[in-house]
mmCIF file of C-alpha atoms in Angstrom:
data_model
loop_
_atom_site.group_PDB
_atom_site.id
_atom_site.type_symbol
_atom_site.label_atom_id
_atom_site.label_comp_id
_atom_site.label_asym_id
_atom_site.label_seq_id
_atom_site.Cartn_x
_atom_site.Cartn_y
_atom_site.Cartn_z
ATOM 1 C CA MET A 1 39.186 3.778 -16.526
ATOM 2 C CA LYS A 2 38.769 0.535 -14.572
ATOM 3 C CA ARG A 3 39.317 2.573 -11.399
ATOM 4 C CA TYR A 4 36.132 4.549 -11.929
ATOM 5 C CA LEU A 5 34.052 1.680 -13.270
ATOM 6 C CA PRO A 6 32.642 0.473 -9.871
ATOM 7 C CA PHE A 7 31.596 4.010 -9.008
ATOM 8 C CA ALA A 8 30.074 4.486 -12.289
ATOM 9 C CA ILE A 9 28.004 1.337 -11.848
ATOM 10 C CA ILE A 10 26.943 2.425 -8.397
ATOM 11 C CA VAL A 11 25.924 5.892 -9.543
ATOM 12 C CA ALA A 12 24.087 4.457 -12.517
ATOM 13 C CA VAL A 13 22.040 2.035 -10.194
ATOM 14 C CA ALA A 14 21.170 4.928 -7.815
ATOM 15 C CA VAL A 15 20.006 7.116 -10.701
ATOM 16 C CA VAL A 16 17.893 4.311 -12.301
ATOM 17 C CA THR A 17 16.400 3.411 -8.775
ATOM 18 C CA ILE A 18 15.444 7.026 -8.066
ATOM 19 C CA GLY A 19 14.100 7.444 -11.642
ATOM 20 C CA VAL A 20 11.997 4.340 -11.524
ATOM 21 C CA GLY A 21 10.798 5.088 -7.986
ATOM 22 C CA ALA A 22 9.769 8.523 -9.086
ATOM 23 C CA MET A 23 8.001 7.184 -12.113
ATOM 24 C CA LEU A 24 6.132 4.573 -10.079
ATOM 25 C CA TYR A 25 5.169 7.282 -7.516
ATOM 26 C CA ARG A 26 3.701 9.546 -10.164
ATOM 27 C CA ALA A 27 1.920 6.626 -11.843
ATOM 28 C CA LYS A 28 0.359 5.289 -8.574
ATOM 29 C CA MET A 29 -0.428 8.615 -6.922
ATOM 30 C CA ARG A 30 -4.003 8.773 -5.989
ATOM 31 C CA VAL A 31 -6.488 10.646 -8.118
ATOM 32 C CA SER A 32 -5.861 14.328 -7.816
ATOM 33 C CA PRO A 33 -8.558 16.976 -7.903
ATOM 34 C CA SER A 34 -7.305 18.040 -11.342
ATOM 35 C CA ALA A 35 -7.346 14.482 -12.693
ATOM 36 C CA ALA A 36 -10.903 13.855 -11.542
ATOM 37 C CA ALA A 37 -12.043 17.361 -12.355
ATOM 38 C CA PRO A 38 -14.654 17.861 -14.996
ATOM 39 C CA PRO A 39 -13.623 18.621 -18.442
ATOM 40 C CA ALA A 40 -12.709 22.220 -19.225
ATOM 41 C CA GLY A 41 -15.629 24.451 -19.945
ATOM 42 C CA THR A 42 -18.030 22.639 -17.651
ATOM 43 C CA ALA A 43 -18.827 23.881 -14.155
ATOM 44 C CA SER A 44 -19.543 22.163 -10.979
ATOM 45 C CA THR A 45 -23.218 22.786 -10.144
ATOM 46 C CA ALA A 46 -23.301 22.125 -6.414
ATOM 47 C CA PRO A 47 -21.088 23.508 -3.707
ATOM 48 C CA ALA A 48 -19.147 21.021 -1.610
ATOM 49 C CA ASP A 49 -20.585 22.267 1.717
ATOM 50 C CA SER A 50 -24.178 21.776 0.842
ATOM 51 C CA GLN A 51 -23.552 18.262 -0.641
ATOM 52 C CA GLU A 52 -21.742 17.449 2.591
ATOM 53 C CA LYS A 53 -24.831 18.162 4.679
ATOM 54 C CA GLU A 54 -27.215 16.627 2.296
ATOM 55 C CA SER A 55 -25.461 13.353 1.490
ATOM 56 C CA LEU A 56 -23.289 12.174 4.348
ATOM 57 C CA HIS A 57 -23.457 8.442 4.043
ATOM 58 C CA ALA A 58 -24.179 7.182 7.577
ATOM 59 C CA ARG A 59 -25.656 4.245 9.126
ATOM 60 C CA GLY A 60 -26.713 4.261 12.802
ATOM 61 C CA PRO A 61 -28.004 7.019 15.022
ATOM 62 C CA ALA A 62 -26.167 10.353 15.074
ATOM 63 C CA THR A 63 -26.343 10.145 18.838
ATOM 64 C CA ALA A 64 -24.371 6.830 18.874
ATOM 65 C CA PRO A 65 -21.401 7.044 21.289
ATOM 66 C CA VAL A 66 -18.964 5.649 18.722
ATOM 67 C CA THR A 67 -18.666 6.767 15.168
ATOM 68 C CA LEU A 68 -16.561 4.591 12.828
ATOM 69 C CA GLU A 69 -15.646 6.579 9.714
ATOM 70 C CA GLU A 70 -14.087 4.729 6.695
ATOM 71 C CA PHE A 71 -12.429 6.355 3.738
ATOM 72 C CA GLY A 72 -12.783 3.546 1.114
ATOM 73 C CA ASP A 73 -12.235 2.749 -2.456
ATOM 74 C CA PHE A 74 -14.708 0.314 -4.186
ATOM 75 C CA GLN A 75 -12.107 -1.347 -6.264
ATOM 76 C CA CYS A 76 -9.823 -1.990 -3.293
ATOM 77 C CA PRO A 77 -9.867 -5.655 -2.331
ATOM 78 C CA PRO A 78 -9.117 -5.154 1.372
ATOM 79 C CA CYS A 79 -11.967 -2.721 1.539
ATOM 80 C CA ALA A 80 -14.346 -5.350 0.181
ATOM 81 C CA THR A 81 -13.071 -7.783 2.870
ATOM 82 C CA VAL A 82 -13.444 -5.318 5.701
ATOM 83 C CA SER A 83 -16.989 -4.286 4.464
ATOM 84 C CA GLY A 84 -18.250 -7.629 5.721
ATOM 85 C CA VAL A 85 -16.580 -7.141 9.059
ATOM 86 C CA ILE A 86 -18.192 -3.688 9.485
ATOM 87 C CA ASP A 87 -21.630 -5.218 8.692
ATOM 88 C CA LYS A 88 -21.143 -7.710 11.458
ATOM 89 C CA LEU A 89 -19.948 -4.948 13.973
ATOM 90 C CA GLU A 90 -23.054 -2.851 13.112
ATOM 91 C CA LYS A 91 -25.303 -5.849 14.015
ATOM 92 C CA ASP A 92 -23.357 -6.546 17.259
ATOM 93 C CA TYR A 93 -23.111 -2.928 18.453
ATOM 94 C CA GLY A 94 -26.569 -1.811 17.332
ATOM 95 C CA PRO A 95 -27.427 1.807 18.239
ATOM 96 C CA ARG A 96 -24.068 2.314 19.995
ATOM 97 C CA LEU A 97 -22.272 2.386 16.652
ATOM 98 C CA ARG A 98 -22.642 4.820 13.733
ATOM 99 C CA VAL A 99 -20.801 3.993 10.490
ATOM 100 C CA ILE A 100 -19.865 6.711 7.943
ATOM 101 C CA PHE A 101 -18.418 6.000 4.502
ATOM 102 C CA ARG A 102 -16.401 8.479 2.582
ATOM 103 C CA GLU A 103 -15.162 8.131 -1.016
ATOM 104 C CA PHE A 104 -11.431 7.882 -1.478
ATOM 105 C CA PRO A 105 -10.867 6.452 -4.979
ATOM 106 C CA LEU A 106 -7.222 5.558 -5.710
ATOM 107 C CA ALA A 107 -5.721 6.380 -9.074
ATOM 108 C CA MET A 108 -4.126 2.887 -9.472
ATOM 109 C CA HIS A 109 -7.692 1.408 -9.557
ATOM 110 C CA SER A 110 -8.979 2.014 -13.109
ATOM 111 C CA HIS A 111 -12.644 2.022 -12.242
ATOM 112 C CA ALA A 112 -12.500 3.413 -8.688
ATOM 113 C CA VAL A 113 -13.808 6.937 -9.687
ATOM 114 C CA GLU A 114 -16.645 5.428 -11.829
ATOM 115 C CA ALA A 115 -17.581 3.171 -8.935
ATOM 116 C CA ALA A 116 -17.556 5.913 -6.478
ATOM 117 C CA MET A 117 -19.732 8.006 -8.805
ATOM 118 C CA ALA A 118 -22.035 5.076 -9.318
ATOM 119 C CA ALA A 119 -22.550 4.704 -5.608
ATOM 120 C CA GLU A 120 -23.093 8.492 -5.211
ATOM 121 C CA ALA A 121 -25.623 8.405 -8.134
ATOM 122 C CA ALA A 122 -27.456 5.565 -6.360
ATOM 123 C CA GLY A 123 -27.314 7.702 -3.218
ATOM 124 C CA LEU A 124 -29.220 10.458 -4.975
ATOM 125 C CA GLN A 125 -32.095 7.998 -5.238
ATOM 126 C CA GLY A 126 -31.698 6.899 -1.578
ATOM 127 C CA HIS A 127 -29.838 3.725 -2.282
ATOM 128 C CA PHE A 128 -26.270 4.504 -1.564
ATOM 129 C CA TRP A 129 -25.651 1.654 0.951
ATOM 130 C CA GLU A 130 -27.379 -0.866 -1.317
ATOM 131 C CA MET A 131 -25.058 0.075 -4.136
ATOM 132 C CA HIS A 132 -22.181 0.160 -1.827
ATOM 133 C CA ASP A 133 -22.771 -3.439 -0.741
ATOM 134 C CA MET A 134 -23.395 -4.540 -4.309
ATOM 135 C CA LEU A 135 -20.157 -2.927 -5.627
ATOM 136 C CA TYR A 136 -18.216 -4.715 -2.933
ATOM 137 C CA GLN A 137 -20.021 -7.979 -3.445
ATOM 138 C CA TYR A 138 -19.321 -8.133 -7.198
ATOM 139 C CA GLN A 139 -15.948 -6.312 -7.057
ATOM 140 C CA ALA A 140 -14.139 -9.296 -8.498
ATOM 141 C CA VAL A 141 -16.429 -9.276 -11.505
ATOM 142 C CA TRP A 142 -16.607 -5.582 -12.517
ATOM 143 C CA SER A 143 -13.088 -4.619 -11.706
ATOM 144 C CA LYS A 144 -11.823 -6.933 -14.459
ATOM 145 C CA VAL A 145 -13.790 -5.464 -17.360
ATOM 146 C CA SER A 146 -12.917 -2.494 -19.435
ATOM 147 C CA ASP A 147 -16.318 -1.013 -19.594
ATOM 148 C CA VAL A 148 -18.076 -0.989 -16.220
ATOM 149 C CA SER A 149 -20.999 1.194 -17.118
ATOM 150 C CA HIS A 150 -23.275 -1.756 -18.243
ATOM 151 C CA PHE A 151 -22.484 -3.553 -14.984
ATOM 152 C CA PHE A 152 -23.357 -0.485 -12.800
ATOM 153 C CA SER A 153 -26.500 0.101 -14.772
ATOM 154 C CA ALA A 154 -27.515 -3.469 -14.230
ATOM 155 C CA TYR A 155 -26.867 -3.112 -10.530
ATOM 156 C CA ALA A 156 -28.998 0.025 -10.457
ATOM 157 C CA GLU A 157 -31.846 -1.806 -12.285
ATOM 158 C CA SER A 158 -31.751 -4.688 -9.818
ATOM 159 C CA LEU A 159 -32.001 -2.198 -7.012
ATOM 160 C CA GLY A 160 -35.054 -0.771 -8.634
ATOM 161 C CA LEU A 161 -33.581 2.584 -9.374
ATOM 162 C CA ASP A 162 -34.533 4.896 -12.258
ATOM 163 C CA VAL A 163 -31.767 3.731 -14.489
ATOM 164 C CA GLU A 164 -31.830 6.643 -16.918
ATOM 165 C CA ARG A 165 -31.494 9.131 -13.984
ATOM 166 C CA PHE A 166 -28.837 6.891 -12.536
ATOM 167 C CA LYS A 167 -26.862 6.950 -15.748
ATOM 168 C CA ALA A 168 -27.104 10.761 -15.984
ATOM 169 C CA ASP A 169 -26.187 11.295 -12.327
ATOM 170 C CA SER A 170 -23.265 8.916 -12.433
ATOM 171 C CA GLN A 171 -21.649 11.177 -15.018
ATOM 172 C CA SER A 172 -22.769 14.588 -13.575
ATOM 173 C CA ASP A 173 -20.509 17.299 -12.411
ATOM 174 C CA ALA A 174 -22.251 17.456 -9.113
ATOM 175 C CA VAL A 175 -21.517 13.817 -8.285
ATOM 176 C CA ARG A 176 -17.955 14.194 -9.494
ATOM 177 C CA ALA A 177 -17.498 17.242 -7.331
ATOM 178 C CA ARG A 178 -18.757 15.325 -4.362
ATOM 179 C CA VAL A 179 -16.241 12.463 -4.975
ATOM 180 C CA ILE A 180 -13.481 14.999 -5.340
ATOM 181 C CA SER A 181 -14.438 16.844 -2.262
ATOM 182 C CA GLU A 182 -14.373 13.687 -0.159
ATOM 183 C CA GLY A 183 -11.058 12.633 -1.571
ATOM 184 C CA ASP A 184 -9.754 16.108 -0.642
ATOM 185 C CA LEU A 185 -11.145 15.825 2.805
ATOM 186 C CA GLY A 186 -9.326 12.496 3.230
ATOM 187 C CA VAL A 187 -6.122 14.012 1.996
ATOM 188 C CA SER A 188 -6.413 16.856 4.524
ATOM 189 C CA ARG A 189 -6.900 14.410 7.263
ATOM 190 C CA GLY A 190 -3.793 12.344 6.299
ATOM 191 C CA VAL A 191 -5.460 9.528 4.430
ATOM 192 C CA LYS A 192 -3.143 7.639 2.203
ATOM 193 C CA ASN A 193 -4.305 4.055 2.176
ATOM 194 C CA THR A 194 -7.670 2.410 1.848
ATOM 195 C CA PRO A 195 -9.311 1.413 3.947
ATOM 196 C CA THR A 196 -8.582 4.108 6.460
ATOM 197 C CA PHE A 197 -10.691 4.347 9.646
ATOM 198 C CA PHE A 198 -11.349 7.051 12.184
ATOM 199 C CA ILE A 199 -13.071 6.210 15.421
ATOM 200 C CA ASN A 200 -14.656 9.299 16.988
ATOM 201 C CA GLY A 201 -12.374 11.413 14.800
ATOM 202 C CA THR A 202 -9.147 9.653 15.721
ATOM 203 C CA GLN A 203 -7.286 7.748 13.023
ATOM 204 C CA LEU A 204 -7.035 4.036 13.785
ATOM 205 C CA ARG A 205 -3.621 2.408 13.364
ATOM 206 C CA GLY A 206 -2.486 -1.089 13.079
ATOM 207 C CA ALA A 207 -4.111 -4.062 11.385
ATOM 208 C CA PHE A 208 -7.845 -3.860 10.630
ATOM 209 C CA THR A 209 -8.700 -7.283 11.842
ATOM 210 C CA PRO A 210 -12.198 -7.916 13.341
ATOM 211 C CA GLU A 211 -10.505 -8.198 16.723
ATOM 212 C CA ASN A 212 -8.650 -4.913 16.400
ATOM 213 C CA LEU A 213 -11.718 -3.036 15.158
ATOM 214 C CA ARG A 214 -13.858 -4.491 17.979
ATOM 215 C CA ALA A 215 -11.160 -3.567 20.550
ATOM 216 C CA ALA A 216 -10.996 -0.027 19.212
ATOM 217 C CA ILE A 217 -14.808 0.422 19.467
ATOM 218 C CA ASP A 218 -14.840 -1.111 22.932
ATOM 219 C CA ALA A 219 -12.038 1.276 23.997
ATOM 220 C CA ALA A 220 -14.030 4.295 22.564
ATOM 221 C CA LEU A 221 -17.160 3.092 24.298
ATOM 222 C CA ALA A 222 -15.360 2.747 27.600
ATOM 223 C CA GLY A 223 -13.907 6.249 27.121
ATOM 224 C CA LYS A 224 -17.481 7.590 26.644
ATOM 225 C CA GLN A 225 -18.859 5.842 29.700
ATOM 226 C CA SER A 226 -16.096 6.852 32.068
ATOM 227 C CA PRO A 227 -16.801 10.214 33.859
ATOM 228 C CA MET B 1 59.279 -20.893 -11.683
ATOM 229 C CA ALA B 2 56.704 -23.707 -11.457
ATOM 230 C CA LYS B 3 55.940 -22.621 -7.856
ATOM 231 C CA ASN B 4 55.309 -18.928 -8.975
ATOM 232 C CA SER B 5 53.081 -20.221 -11.776
ATOM 233 C CA ALA B 6 51.081 -22.320 -9.380
ATOM 234 C CA LYS B 7 50.718 -19.300 -7.050
ATOM 235 C CA GLY B 8 49.584 -17.251 -9.925
ATOM 236 C CA THR B 9 47.039 -19.744 -10.871
ATOM 237 C CA ALA B 10 45.687 -20.043 -7.412
ATOM 238 C CA ARG B 11 45.541 -16.151 -7.130
ATOM 239 C CA ASN B 12 43.569 -16.017 -10.393
ATOM 240 C CA ALA B 13 41.172 -18.770 -9.171
ATOM 241 C CA GLY B 14 40.755 -16.870 -5.928
ATOM 242 C CA GLU B 15 40.024 -13.614 -7.807
ATOM 243 C CA ARG B 16 37.598 -15.270 -10.059
ATOM 244 C CA TRP B 17 35.861 -16.747 -7.056
ATOM 245 C CA ARG B 18 35.708 -13.364 -5.430
ATOM 246 C CA VAL B 19 34.189 -11.766 -8.423
ATOM 247 C CA ILE B 20 31.512 -14.495 -8.756
ATOM 248 C CA VAL B 21 30.613 -14.289 -5.133
ATOM 249 C CA TYR B 22 30.381 -10.523 -4.969
ATOM 250 C CA SER B 23 28.470 -10.444 -8.268
ATOM 251 C CA VAL B 24 25.912 -12.817 -6.805
ATOM 252 C CA THR B 25 25.542 -10.628 -3.713
ATOM 253 C CA ALA B 26 25.219 -7.576 -5.926
ATOM 254 C CA LEU B 27 22.500 -9.283 -7.988
ATOM 255 C CA ILE B 28 20.614 -10.314 -4.856
ATOM 256 C CA ALA B 29 20.926 -6.776 -3.547
ATOM 257 C CA LEU B 30 19.555 -5.444 -6.858
ATOM 258 C CA VAL B 31 16.391 -7.674 -6.464
ATOM 259 C CA GLY B 32 16.079 -6.547 -2.841
ATOM 260 C CA LEU B 33 16.425 -2.881 -3.920
ATOM 261 C CA ALA B 34 13.630 -3.328 -6.532
ATOM 262 C CA ASP B 35 11.396 -4.953 -3.914
ATOM 263 C CA ALA B 36 12.023 -2.320 -1.285
ATOM 264 C CA THR B 37 11.703 0.590 -3.735
ATOM 265 C CA PHE B 38 8.283 -0.849 -4.822
ATOM 266 C CA LEU B 39 7.217 -1.254 -1.215
ATOM 267 C CA THR B 40 8.370 2.300 -0.454
ATOM 268 C CA VAL B 41 6.369 3.700 -3.356
ATOM 269 C CA ALA B 42 3.416 1.598 -2.318
ATOM 270 C CA HIS B 43 3.592 2.975 1.147
ATOM 271 C CA LEU B 44 3.868 6.615 -0.021
ATOM 272 C CA THR B 45 1.004 6.292 -2.465
ATOM 273 C CA GLY B 46 -1.265 4.045 -0.320
ATOM 274 C CA ASP B 47 -1.177 1.395 -2.999
ATOM 275 C CA ASP B 48 -2.791 -1.823 -1.799
ATOM 276 C CA ALA B 49 -2.602 -3.568 -5.119
ATOM 277 C CA VAL B 50 0.531 -5.369 -4.032
ATOM 278 C CA CYS B 51 -1.579 -7.282 -1.534
ATOM 279 C CA GLY B 52 -4.172 -8.665 -3.971
ATOM 280 C CA SER B 53 -7.225 -9.607 -1.848
ATOM 281 C CA SER B 54 -5.288 -10.197 1.306
ATOM 282 C CA ALA B 55 -6.425 -7.871 4.077
ATOM 283 C CA GLY B 56 -3.606 -9.209 6.284
ATOM 284 C CA CYS B 57 -1.011 -7.984 3.835
ATOM 285 C CA SER B 58 -2.730 -4.596 3.672
ATOM 286 C CA ALA B 59 -2.654 -4.536 7.468
ATOM 287 C CA VAL B 60 1.032 -5.081 7.496
ATOM 288 C CA LEU B 61 1.678 -2.267 4.964
ATOM 289 C CA GLY B 62 -0.790 0.025 6.760
ATOM 290 C CA SER B 63 0.448 -0.774 10.305
ATOM 291 C CA ALA B 64 2.274 1.507 12.640
ATOM 292 C CA TYR B 65 5.415 -0.684 12.030
ATOM 293 C CA ALA B 66 5.347 0.273 8.344
ATOM 294 C CA ALA B 67 6.986 3.544 9.165
ATOM 295 C CA VAL B 68 9.598 4.798 11.572
ATOM 296 C CA ALA B 69 9.480 8.488 12.320
ATOM 297 C CA GLY B 70 7.370 9.053 9.307
ATOM 298 C CA ILE B 71 9.821 7.359 7.087
ATOM 299 C CA PRO B 72 8.663 4.056 5.401
ATOM 300 C CA THR B 73 10.471 1.041 6.851
ATOM 301 C CA ALA B 74 10.834 -0.107 3.276
ATOM 302 C CA ALA B 75 12.908 2.989 2.543
ATOM 303 C CA PHE B 76 15.446 1.923 5.206
ATOM 304 C CA GLY B 77 15.453 -1.456 3.356
ATOM 305 C CA ALA B 78 15.986 0.157 0.014
ATOM 306 C CA LEU B 79 18.986 2.123 1.501
ATOM 307 C CA ALA B 80 20.418 -1.092 3.019
ATOM 308 C CA TYR B 81 20.173 -2.972 -0.209
ATOM 309 C CA PHE B 82 21.730 -0.120 -2.084
ATOM 310 C CA VAL B 83 24.705 -0.139 0.339
ATOM 311 C CA VAL B 84 24.948 -3.949 -0.076
ATOM 312 C CA PHE B 85 24.988 -3.535 -3.805
ATOM 313 C CA SER B 86 27.560 -0.783 -3.656
ATOM 314 C CA THR B 87 29.884 -2.629 -1.338
ATOM 315 C CA SER B 88 29.579 -5.756 -3.373
ATOM 316 C CA VAL B 89 30.480 -3.972 -6.545
ATOM 317 C CA LEU B 90 33.547 -2.373 -4.757
ATOM 318 C CA ALA B 91 34.554 -5.647 -3.220
ATOM 319 C CA SER B 92 34.358 -7.412 -6.574
ATOM 320 C CA PHE B 93 36.807 -4.749 -7.904
ATOM 321 C CA GLY B 94 39.236 -5.519 -5.011
ATOM 322 C CA TYR B 95 38.351 -2.899 -2.349
ATOM 323 C CA ALA B 96 39.081 -4.754 0.815
ATOM 324 C CA ARG B 97 37.291 -2.442 3.227
ATOM 325 C CA ALA B 98 34.132 -2.824 1.295
ATOM 326 C CA ARG B 99 34.038 -6.483 2.332
ATOM 327 C CA THR B 100 34.057 -5.558 6.082
ATOM 328 C CA LEU B 101 31.240 -2.925 5.483
ATOM 329 C CA LEU B 102 29.156 -5.495 3.454
ATOM 330 C CA ALA B 103 29.364 -7.967 6.323
ATOM 331 C CA LEU B 104 28.376 -5.408 8.791
ATOM 332 C CA VAL B 105 25.436 -4.166 6.869
ATOM 333 C CA VAL B 106 24.142 -7.597 6.148
ATOM 334 C CA ALA B 107 24.466 -8.398 9.875
ATOM 335 C CA VAL B 108 22.302 -5.322 10.733
ATOM 336 C CA MET B 109 19.815 -6.310 8.062
ATOM 337 C CA PHE B 110 19.578 -9.856 9.351
ATOM 338 C CA ALA B 111 18.776 -8.558 12.846
ATOM 339 C CA ALA B 112 16.226 -6.086 11.498
ATOM 340 C CA THR B 113 14.587 -8.783 9.344
ATOM 341 C CA LEU B 114 14.179 -11.086 12.352
ATOM 342 C CA GLY B 115 12.575 -8.237 14.202
ATOM 343 C CA LEU B 116 10.148 -7.522 11.384
ATOM 344 C CA LEU B 117 9.243 -11.215 10.974
ATOM 345 C CA TYR B 118 8.496 -11.289 14.657
ATOM 346 C CA VAL B 119 6.187 -8.312 14.310
ATOM 347 C CA GLN B 120 4.314 -9.891 11.362
ATOM 348 C CA ALA B 121 3.989 -13.305 13.035
ATOM 349 C CA PHE B 122 3.255 -12.317 16.679
ATOM 350 C CA VAL B 123 2.106 -8.770 16.731
ATOM 351 C CA LEU B 124 0.103 -8.247 13.527
ATOM 352 C CA HIS B 125 -0.623 -11.896 12.861
ATOM 353 C CA ALA B 126 -0.384 -11.100 9.164
ATOM 354 C CA PHE B 127 2.308 -11.290 6.458
ATOM 355 C CA CYS B 128 2.948 -9.455 3.264
ATOM 356 C CA PRO B 129 4.529 -11.384 0.360
ATOM 357 C CA PHE B 130 6.960 -8.667 -0.710
ATOM 358 C CA CYS B 131 8.174 -8.299 2.896
ATOM 359 C CA LEU B 132 8.787 -12.097 3.047
ATOM 360 C CA LEU B 133 10.671 -11.881 -0.323
ATOM 361 C CA SER B 134 12.882 -9.191 1.220
ATOM 362 C CA ALA B 135 13.402 -11.354 4.307
ATOM 363 C CA ALA B 136 14.324 -14.366 2.058
ATOM 364 C CA LEU B 137 16.913 -12.201 0.187
ATOM 365 C CA THR B 138 18.447 -10.941 3.473
ATOM 366 C CA PHE B 139 18.789 -14.511 4.768
ATOM 367 C CA LEU B 140 20.447 -15.534 1.431
ATOM 368 C CA LEU B 141 22.893 -12.666 1.737
ATOM 369 C CA ALA B 142 23.582 -13.582 5.357
ATOM 370 C CA GLY B 143 24.195 -17.225 4.325
ATOM 371 C CA ILE B 144 26.668 -16.108 1.653
ATOM 372 C CA VAL B 145 28.530 -13.875 4.016
ATOM 373 C CA VAL B 146 28.698 -16.606 6.676
ATOM 374 C CA ALA B 147 29.692 -19.323 4.170
ATOM 375 C CA THR B 148 32.282 -17.315 2.303
ATOM 376 C CA PRO B 149 35.424 -16.826 4.339
ATOM 377 C CA SER B 150 36.782 -14.102 2.087
ATOM 378 C CA ILE B 151 33.718 -11.877 2.762
ATOM 379 C CA ARG B 152 34.069 -12.111 6.557
#
C-alpha cells in the first residue's frame, strides 16, 4: 500500500489542480453571447450591421492617418488608467489620430455589461464619450456597489440626458444586442484582455505605457508618410 | 550492539530530516502550482482582476512574453511546479532518482525566473505581484536545494 501512496498523492494533486483550473476558467470566462442575451421570448429589435454604421464610437477625423481602436471594459481598472493616456494622445496628435472605442465587458466584472449598456444608452442621446469618461472617472465608486442603476441614472442626469429615456435604453434589447455584437467582434479578432488595442487594424502587443502607445502611433504615422 | 543502535538512530534521524525537507519543498511547490494555475487561467480568460489598478501588472500579463508559441508562460510554470511537487513526494518516500530530477528542474526554474525578472525590470519596466510570488518561491526552492546536501 505504502508503495503506491506517493503516486496516489501525485495523481490526486493533478486531478485537483486540473479541476480547480477548469472551474476557475469557466467562472472567469468573459460574458458569452448566450449569457448576455436577452431573456427568452424577447427579440432583438435592431440588426447588428445597421447599429455598427449608426453608432461607431469614434473621436477624430475618419481621414486621420492613424486609427487607435480600443476594446475596453468600463469596470477594468487598467482601462480606466489608460483612458487618461488616450485623452492626452488625442490632444497631442490632433487630427492625425482617430480613436475608436468598442465594448468588451468581461464576465468577472459584475457590472461591466450594465456599464457598457449605460454608455451605449447615453450614446443614443449623443453623449457616449461623456458617459465613457464619467464611468471611468468614477469607476472606483460604482464598481463597489451592488445596484449601479441609481449611479448611472445620476450620471445621465448630470450630463443633461433625458433620464427616463436613458433608463429605458440602458435595458433595451437593441442596446444589449449592440454590446453583444461588439464583444463577438472582439472575440473574432482575437481579443482576450482589456484593454486591447489595434493600430490601423493591427493588434498592439507589449505594455500599454504612454511611451509604447506613442511609439506605436509614431511608427504608424511614419509608415503612412513613407512612399 | 551499541554501535548498531547508534547507526540506526542516525539513519532514522536522517530519514526524518529527508521527509521534513521534501515535505517543505512539496508544500512550496503546491503554493507555486496554485499561483501558476491562477495566472494561467487569468491569461486564458483575459482576467485583469489579479492586477487591481496596476496598469503595469496588466502590461506584464498582456505582454508578448506572457505566452510562448501560444502557450501561457504561466502554464510552463505550473508544469514545473507540478514536477517539483511530484519529485518531492517521491523523494520523501525514498526514491533516490527523484532527488536528482528535483534539483535539475529547480535549476531550470531558477534560470527561467532570472530571465523573466530581467524582462519585467528592463524590458517591460513593470511587475506583476503573482509573478514576483512565483519568483520568490523558486528562489526559496533553489535555496533549499543548494543548502541541503542530500537533495543535490
